[in-house]
CSV table of C-alpha atoms in Angstrom, one decimal:
chain,number,residue,atom,x,y,z
A,1,MET,CA,-14.0,-18.3,19.7
A,2,GLY,CA,-14.2,-14.5,19.4
A,3,ALA,CA,-17.2,-14.3,21.8
A,4,TRP,CA,-15.4,-16.6,24.3
A,5,LEU,CA,-12.4,-14.2,24.3
A,6,ASN,CA,-14.7,-11.4,25.5
A,7,GLU,CA,-15.4,-13.3,28.6
A,8,SER,CA,-13.5,-12.7,31.9
A,9,MET,CA,-10.0,-14.2,31.6
A,10,THR,CA,-9.2,-17.0,34.1
A,11,TRP,CA,-6.2,-19.3,34.3
A,12,GLY,CA,-8.3,-22.1,32.7
A,13,ASN,CA,-9.3,-19.8,29.8
A,14,ALA,CA,-5.7,-18.7,29.4
A,15,PHE,CA,-4.6,-22.3,29.1
A,16,VAL,CA,-7.3,-23.1,26.5
A,17,LEU,CA,-6.2,-19.9,24.6
A,18,PHE,CA,-2.6,-21.1,24.7
A,19,ILE,CA,-3.7,-24.5,23.3
A,20,TRP,CA,-5.6,-22.8,20.5
A,21,ALA,CA,-2.6,-20.7,19.7
A,22,VAL,CA,-0.4,-23.8,19.5
A,23,VAL,CA,-2.9,-25.6,17.2
A,24,PHE,CA,-3.1,-22.5,15.0
A,25,LEU,CA,0.7,-22.4,14.8
A,26,LEU,CA,0.7,-26.0,13.7
A,27,ILE,CA,-1.9,-25.3,11.1
A,28,VAL,CA,0.2,-22.4,9.7
A,29,LEU,CA,3.3,-24.5,9.7
A,30,GLY,CA,1.4,-27.3,7.8
A,31,PHE,CA,0.3,-24.7,5.3
A,32,VAL,CA,3.9,-23.5,4.9
A,33,THR,CA,5.2,-27.0,4.4
A,34,TYR,CA,2.7,-27.9,1.7
A,35,ALA,CA,2.5,-24.5,0.1
A,36,ILE,CA,6.1,-25.0,-0.8
A,37,TYR,CA,5.3,-28.4,-2.3
A,38,TYR,CA,2.3,-26.9,-4.1
A,39,GLU,CA,4.3,-24.1,-5.5
A,40,ARG,CA,6.9,-26.5,-6.8
A,41,LYS,CA,4.4,-28.6,-8.5
A,42,VAL,CA,2.4,-25.7,-10.0
A,43,ILE,CA,5.5,-24.1,-11.4
A,44,GLY,CA,6.8,-27.4,-12.7
A,45,TRP,CA,3.4,-28.0,-14.4
A,46,MET,CA,3.5,-24.5,-16.0
A,47,GLN,CA,7.1,-24.9,-17.1
A,48,LEU,CA,6.7,-28.5,-18.3
A,49,ARG,CA,8.8,-30.0,-15.5
A,50,VAL,CA,8.0,-32.9,-13.2
A,51,GLY,CA,8.5,-31.2,-9.8
A,52,PRO,CA,9.0,-33.2,-6.6
A,53,ASN,CA,8.0,-36.9,-7.1
A,54,ARG,CA,10.6,-39.0,-5.3
A,55,VAL,CA,10.3,-38.6,-1.5
A,56,GLY,CA,7.1,-40.1,-0.4
A,57,PRO,CA,4.0,-40.8,-2.5
A,58,LEU,CA,3.7,-38.2,-5.3
A,59,GLY,CA,6.7,-36.4,-3.6
A,60,LEU,CA,4.5,-35.3,-0.6
A,61,LEU,CA,7.4,-35.7,1.8
A,62,GLN,CA,9.9,-33.7,-0.2
A,63,THR,CA,9.4,-30.5,1.7
A,64,VAL,CA,9.4,-32.4,5.0
A,65,ALA,CA,12.8,-33.8,4.1
A,66,ASP,CA,14.1,-30.3,3.2
A,67,ILE,CA,12.9,-29.0,6.5
A,68,LEU,CA,14.5,-31.8,8.3
A,69,LYS,CA,17.8,-31.1,6.5
A,70,LEU,CA,17.7,-27.5,7.6
A,71,LEU,CA,17.0,-28.4,11.2
A,72,ILE,CA,20.0,-30.8,11.4
A,73,LYS,CA,22.5,-28.7,9.5
A,74,GLU,CA,25.3,-27.0,11.5
A,75,ASP,CA,24.4,-23.6,12.8
A,76,THR,CA,27.2,-21.2,11.8
A,77,ILE,CA,27.8,-17.7,12.9
A,78,PRO,CA,30.5,-15.6,11.1
A,79,ARG,CA,33.4,-14.7,13.4
A,80,LYS,CA,33.1,-11.0,12.8
A,81,ALA,CA,29.3,-10.8,12.8
A,82,ASP,CA,27.4,-9.0,15.5
A,83,ARG,CA,26.4,-12.1,17.4
A,84,LEU,CA,23.4,-10.8,19.3
A,85,LEU,CA,21.7,-9.1,16.3
A,86,PHE,CA,22.6,-12.0,14.1
A,87,ILE,CA,20.7,-14.4,16.4
A,88,LEU,CA,17.8,-11.9,17.0
A,89,ALA,CA,17.1,-11.0,13.4
A,90,PRO,CA,15.3,-14.3,12.2
A,91,ALA,CA,13.0,-14.2,15.2
A,92,LEU,CA,12.3,-10.5,14.6
A,93,ALA,CA,11.3,-11.3,11.0
A,94,PHE,CA,9.1,-14.3,11.9
A,95,VAL,CA,7.2,-13.3,15.0
A,96,PRO,CA,5.3,-10.3,13.4
A,97,ALA,CA,4.4,-12.5,10.5
A,98,PHE,CA,2.6,-14.9,12.8
A,99,ALA,CA,1.2,-12.2,15.1
A,100,VAL,CA,-0.7,-10.4,12.3
A,101,LEU,CA,-2.8,-13.6,11.8
A,102,ALA,CA,-4.7,-12.9,15.0
A,103,VAL,CA,-7.0,-10.4,13.4
A,104,ILE,CA,-8.0,-12.4,10.4
A,105,PRO,CA,-11.7,-13.5,10.5
A,106,TYR,CA,-12.4,-16.7,8.7
A,107,THR,CA,-16.1,-16.7,9.3
A,108,GLU,CA,-18.6,-14.5,11.1
A,109,LYS,CA,-17.8,-16.5,14.4
A,110,LEU,CA,-14.4,-18.0,13.7
A,111,TYR,CA,-11.6,-15.5,14.6
A,112,PHE,CA,-9.1,-14.9,17.3
A,113,ALA,CA,-9.2,-11.1,18.0
A,114,ASP,CA,-11.9,-8.7,17.0
A,115,LEU,CA,-10.1,-5.4,17.0
A,116,ASN,CA,-11.7,-2.2,16.0
A,117,VAL,CA,-8.4,-1.2,14.4
A,118,GLY,CA,-7.6,-4.7,13.0
A,119,LEU,CA,-6.4,-3.4,9.7
A,120,LEU,CA,-4.1,-0.8,11.4
A,121,TYR,CA,-2.8,-3.6,13.7
A,122,TYR,CA,-1.9,-5.7,10.7
A,123,VAL,CA,-0.1,-2.8,8.8
A,124,ALA,CA,1.8,-1.8,12.0
A,125,LEU,CA,3.1,-5.3,12.9
A,126,SER,CA,4.0,-6.3,9.4
A,127,GLY,CA,6.4,-3.4,9.0
A,128,ILE,CA,8.5,-4.8,11.9
A,129,THR,CA,9.6,-7.7,9.7
A,130,THR,CA,11.6,-5.2,7.6
A,131,LEU,CA,13.7,-4.5,10.7
A,132,GLY,CA,14.6,-8.2,11.0
A,133,MET,CA,15.8,-8.3,7.4
A,134,VAL,CA,17.9,-5.1,7.7
A,135,LEU,CA,19.4,-6.3,11.0
A,136,GLY,CA,20.2,-9.8,9.5
A,137,GLY,CA,22.0,-8.1,6.5
A,138,TRP,CA,23.9,-5.6,8.7
A,139,ALA,CA,24.8,-8.1,11.5
A,140,SER,CA,26.2,-10.6,9.0
A,141,ASN,CA,29.2,-8.3,8.2
A,142,ASN,CA,28.9,-9.2,4.6
A,143,LYS,CA,28.7,-6.7,1.8
A,144,TYR,CA,26.2,-8.8,-0.2
A,145,ALA,CA,24.0,-9.3,2.8
A,146,LEU,CA,24.1,-5.6,3.6
A,147,LEU,CA,23.1,-4.7,0.1
A,148,GLY,CA,20.2,-7.2,0.3
A,149,GLY,CA,19.1,-5.7,3.7
A,150,MET,CA,19.2,-2.1,2.3
A,151,ARG,CA,17.3,-3.2,-0.8
A,152,SER,CA,14.8,-4.9,1.5
A,153,ALA,CA,14.3,-1.7,3.5
A,154,ALA,CA,13.9,0.4,0.4
A,155,GLN,CA,11.5,-1.9,-1.3
A,156,MET,CA,9.2,-2.9,1.6
A,157,ILE,CA,9.0,0.7,3.0
A,158,SER,CA,8.3,2.1,-0.5
A,159,TYR,CA,5.6,-0.5,-1.3
A,160,GLU,CA,4.1,-0.2,2.2
A,161,VAL,CA,2.9,3.2,1.3
A,162,PRO,CA,0.8,2.4,-1.7
A,163,LEU,CA,-0.4,-0.8,-0.1
A,164,VAL,CA,-1.9,1.1,2.8
A,165,ILE,CA,-3.3,3.9,0.7
A,166,SER,CA,-4.9,1.4,-1.6
A,167,VAL,CA,-7.1,0.0,1.2
A,168,VAL,CA,-8.3,3.5,2.3
A,169,GLY,CA,-11.1,3.3,-0.3
A,170,VAL,CA,-12.2,0.1,1.3
A,171,VAL,CA,-12.2,1.7,4.7
A,172,LEU,CA,-14.2,4.6,3.4
A,173,LEU,CA,-16.8,2.3,1.9
A,174,SER,CA,-17.3,0.2,5.0
A,175,GLY,CA,-16.7,3.0,7.5
A,176,SER,CA,-14.5,0.9,9.7
A,177,LEU,CA,-11.0,-0.5,10.3
A,178,ASN,CA,-12.5,-3.7,11.8
A,179,LEU,CA,-12.0,-6.6,9.3
A,180,ARG,CA,-15.2,-8.3,10.3
A,181,THR,CA,-17.1,-5.1,9.6
A,182,ILE,CA,-15.4,-4.8,6.3
A,183,VAL,CA,-16.5,-8.2,5.3
A,184,ALA,CA,-20.0,-7.7,6.5
A,185,ALA,CA,-20.3,-4.4,4.5
A,186,GLN,CA,-19.8,-6.3,1.2
A,187,GLY,CA,-22.9,-7.5,-0.5
A,188,ASP,CA,-24.3,-11.0,-1.1
A,189,TRP,CA,-23.6,-10.9,-4.8
A,190,PHE,CA,-20.0,-11.2,-6.1
A,191,TRP,CA,-20.3,-7.9,-8.1
A,192,GLN,CA,-20.8,-6.1,-4.7
A,193,TRP,CA,-17.5,-7.4,-3.3
A,194,ASN,CA,-14.9,-4.6,-3.0
A,195,PHE,CA,-12.7,-5.9,-5.9
A,196,LEU,CA,-15.1,-4.4,-8.4
A,197,PRO,CA,-16.1,-1.1,-6.8
A,198,GLN,CA,-12.5,-0.7,-5.7
A,199,ILE,CA,-10.9,-2.2,-8.8
A,200,ILE,CA,-8.2,0.5,-8.9
A,201,GLY,CA,-7.3,-0.1,-5.2
A,202,PHE,CA,-7.4,-3.9,-5.7
A,203,VAL,CA,-4.9,-3.8,-8.5
A,204,VAL,CA,-2.6,-1.5,-6.6
A,205,PHE,CA,-3.0,-3.6,-3.4
A,206,TYR,CA,-2.2,-6.8,-5.3
A,207,ILE,CA,1.0,-5.5,-7.0
A,208,ALA,CA,2.2,-3.9,-3.7
A,209,ALA,CA,1.4,-7.1,-1.8
A,210,VAL,CA,3.6,-9.2,-4.2
A,211,SER,CA,6.4,-6.8,-3.7
A,212,GLU,CA,5.9,-6.9,0.1
A,213,LEU,CA,6.3,-10.6,-0.1
A,214,ASN,CA,9.7,-10.2,-1.8
A,215,ARG,CA,8.6,-12.7,-4.4
A,216,THR,CA,9.3,-12.8,-8.2
A,217,PRO,CA,9.3,-10.5,-10.0
A,218,PHE,CA,10.1,-8.3,-7.1
A,219,ASP,CA,12.6,-10.5,-5.3
A,220,LEU,CA,15.4,-8.0,-5.4
A,221,PRO,CA,16.5,-8.5,-1.7
A,222,GLU,CA,17.2,-12.1,-2.5
A,223,ALA,CA,18.5,-11.8,-6.1
A,224,GLU,CA,20.7,-14.8,-6.5
A,225,SER,CA,22.3,-13.6,-9.7
A,226,GLU,CA,23.4,-10.4,-8.1
A,227,LEU,CA,23.7,-10.9,-4.3
A,228,VAL,CA,24.4,-14.6,-3.9
A,229,ALA,CA,21.3,-14.9,-1.7
A,230,GLY,CA,20.7,-11.5,-0.3
A,231,TYR,CA,20.3,-10.5,3.3
A,232,HIS,CA,20.3,-14.1,4.7
A,233,VAL,CA,23.4,-15.2,2.7
A,234,GLU,CA,25.4,-15.9,5.9
A,235,TYR,CA,22.6,-17.8,7.7
A,236,SER,CA,22.3,-21.6,7.8
A,237,GLY,CA,20.3,-24.3,9.4
A,238,PHE,CA,17.2,-23.3,11.3
A,239,ARG,CA,18.0,-19.6,11.3
A,240,PHE,CA,17.8,-19.6,7.5
A,241,ALA,CA,14.5,-21.6,7.9
A,242,PHE,CA,13.1,-18.8,10.0
A,243,PHE,CA,13.5,-16.3,7.1
A,244,MET,CA,11.9,-18.7,4.7
A,245,LEU,CA,9.1,-19.5,7.2
A,246,ALA,CA,8.4,-15.8,7.6
A,247,GLU,CA,8.1,-15.3,3.8
A,248,TYR,CA,5.5,-18.2,3.5
A,249,VAL,CA,3.6,-17.1,6.6
A,250,TYR,CA,3.2,-13.7,4.9
A,251,VAL,CA,1.9,-15.5,1.8
A,252,TYR,CA,-0.8,-17.0,4.1
A,253,ALA,CA,-1.4,-13.6,5.7
A,254,ILE,CA,-1.6,-11.5,2.5
A,255,ALA,CA,-3.9,-14.1,0.7
A,256,ALA,CA,-6.2,-14.1,3.8
A,257,LEU,CA,-6.2,-10.3,4.0
A,258,THR,CA,-6.9,-10.0,0.2
A,259,THR,CA,-9.9,-12.4,0.7
A,260,VAL,CA,-11.2,-10.3,3.6
A,261,LEU,CA,-10.8,-6.9,2.1
A,262,PHE,CA,-11.7,-7.4,-1.6
A,263,LEU,CA,-13.2,-10.9,-2.1
A,264,GLY,CA,-16.1,-11.0,0.3
A,265,GLY,CA,-14.5,-13.1,3.0
A,266,TRP,CA,-16.8,-15.9,3.9
A,267,HIS,CA,-19.7,-14.7,1.7
A,268,PRO,CA,-20.8,-16.9,-1.2
A,269,PRO,CA,-20.8,-15.4,-4.7
A,270,ALA,CA,-24.6,-15.6,-4.8
A,271,PRO,CA,-27.3,-15.8,-2.1
A,272,PHE,CA,-28.6,-19.2,-3.3
A,273,LEU,CA,-25.2,-20.7,-2.6
A,274,ASP,CA,-25.2,-19.9,1.1
A,275,PHE,CA,-25.9,-23.6,2.0
A,276,VAL,CA,-22.2,-24.1,1.6
A,277,PRO,CA,-20.3,-23.2,4.8
A,278,GLY,CA,-18.7,-19.8,4.9
A,279,LEU,CA,-15.3,-21.3,5.8
A,280,VAL,CA,-15.4,-23.3,2.5
A,281,TRP,CA,-15.9,-20.1,0.5
A,282,PHE,CA,-13.1,-18.4,2.4
A,283,LEU,CA,-10.7,-21.2,1.7
A,284,LEU,CA,-11.6,-21.4,-1.9
A,285,LYS,CA,-10.9,-17.7,-2.4
A,286,PHE,CA,-7.7,-18.0,-0.3
A,287,VAL,CA,-6.4,-20.9,-2.4
A,288,ALA,CA,-7.1,-19.0,-5.6
A,289,VAL,CA,-5.1,-16.0,-4.4
A,290,VAL,CA,-2.2,-18.2,-3.3
A,291,PHE,CA,-2.3,-19.9,-6.7
A,292,SER,CA,-2.1,-16.5,-8.4
A,293,PHE,CA,1.1,-15.7,-6.5
A,294,PHE,CA,2.7,-18.9,-7.7
A,295,TRP,CA,1.5,-18.2,-11.3
A,296,ILE,CA,3.2,-14.8,-11.3
A,297,ARG,CA,6.4,-16.4,-10.0
A,298,ALA,CA,6.4,-18.9,-12.9
A,299,THR,CA,5.7,-16.3,-15.5
A,300,PHE,CA,7.5,-13.0,-15.0
A,301,PRO,CA,11.3,-12.3,-15.0
A,302,ARG,CA,12.9,-10.3,-12.2
A,303,VAL,CA,12.8,-6.4,-12.7
A,304,ARG,CA,15.7,-4.1,-12.1
A,305,ILE,CA,15.9,-2.2,-8.9
A,306,ASP,CA,15.3,1.2,-10.6
A,307,GLN,CA,12.2,-0.2,-12.3
A,308,LEU,CA,11.0,-1.5,-9.0
A,309,MET,CA,11.3,1.8,-7.2
A,310,GLY,CA,10.0,3.8,-10.1
A,311,LEU,CA,6.9,1.6,-10.3
A,312,GLY,CA,6.2,2.1,-6.5
A,313,TRP,CA,6.7,5.9,-6.3
A,314,LYS,CA,5.8,7.1,-9.8
A,315,VAL,CA,2.9,4.8,-10.6
A,316,LEU,CA,1.4,3.0,-7.7
A,317,LEU,CA,1.4,5.8,-5.2
A,318,PRO,CA,-0.3,8.4,-7.5
A,319,VAL,CA,-2.9,5.8,-8.6
A,320,ALA,CA,-3.6,4.8,-5.0
A,321,LEU,CA,-4.1,8.5,-4.1
A,322,LEU,CA,-6.4,8.9,-7.1
A,323,ASN,CA,-8.5,6.0,-5.9
A,324,VAL,CA,-8.9,7.6,-2.6
A,325,PHE,CA,-10.2,10.9,-4.1
A,326,LEU,CA,-12.5,9.0,-6.5
A,327,THR,CA,-14.0,7.0,-3.7
A,328,ALA,CA,-14.5,10.1,-1.5
A,329,LEU,CA,-16.1,11.9,-4.4
A,330,TYR,CA,-18.5,9.0,-5.0
A,331,LEU,CA,-19.5,8.9,-1.4
A,332,GLU,CA,-20.0,12.6,-1.3
A,333,LEU,CA,-22.1,12.8,-4.5
A,334,PHE,CA,-24.1,9.5,-4.6
A,335,VAL,CA,-24.2,8.1,-1.0
A,336,LYS,CA,-26.4,9.9,1.4
């Protein structure tokens, strides 16, 4: 697919590309639908609850029913809300979440866009979602929504900084911002993957990524016990669904990015296992990362806002900077 995109663009090729984009969107929407089901079942299992088991066999249609309910609910807009921004905010939150997936390579030949600055593209677009959350909170003309939007801006901007700095070590080791090159630079054995040489950066990246997803224990923008529902408290129906869709698409994106940057992408853990297709290895690592996000949600309580900000600026940022200096020192002294 990547090689095909490098050919001259014609109307026929553009149509095929459009079809591929639609198919990929359906795949992502399918992931979102059953990631929610998977999360409910995993958390239910960990907390000794049953989880969805009524709608459809084994409860498989429960999330489908929930989505249908959201789509047919009445779409309400508060009378004193900023109507244009209120309508625009959910789309502004979702579109970047889907757009960043274009640069994720699944195998050596299966990818949509092979950008030399793919990592930079991901970081730049993912930051736009923050604007959608802030606009949604402000346009709602609701104090709780505004507080949720402000918390979202503070949290996501604060954790974006250590998140980006934590991957600088990976960029230094591979010498590229191209995600395919970063995967190719990781060795054939699992101890050569970046999660071990860059263990400090990996830990910082993982914590910052959970915060970027606004998930427990860092779900302060949506804290039900304090803000009713946070920045989307005034939203209903499919507009509310767009915010939830953006959150789970980012779960997909962050899990895929973690697999690419630190877990060897499509590489098997040992050379003698290369008879298994690379896409299978990618998906296994991807599922493991997604499972870890659900595990954390089932385990940890929500932190306070001062603890959240203190962790980002006083702990993660200095540690991420230390990792950059240690990596640069290693390359200077030991790599010729």
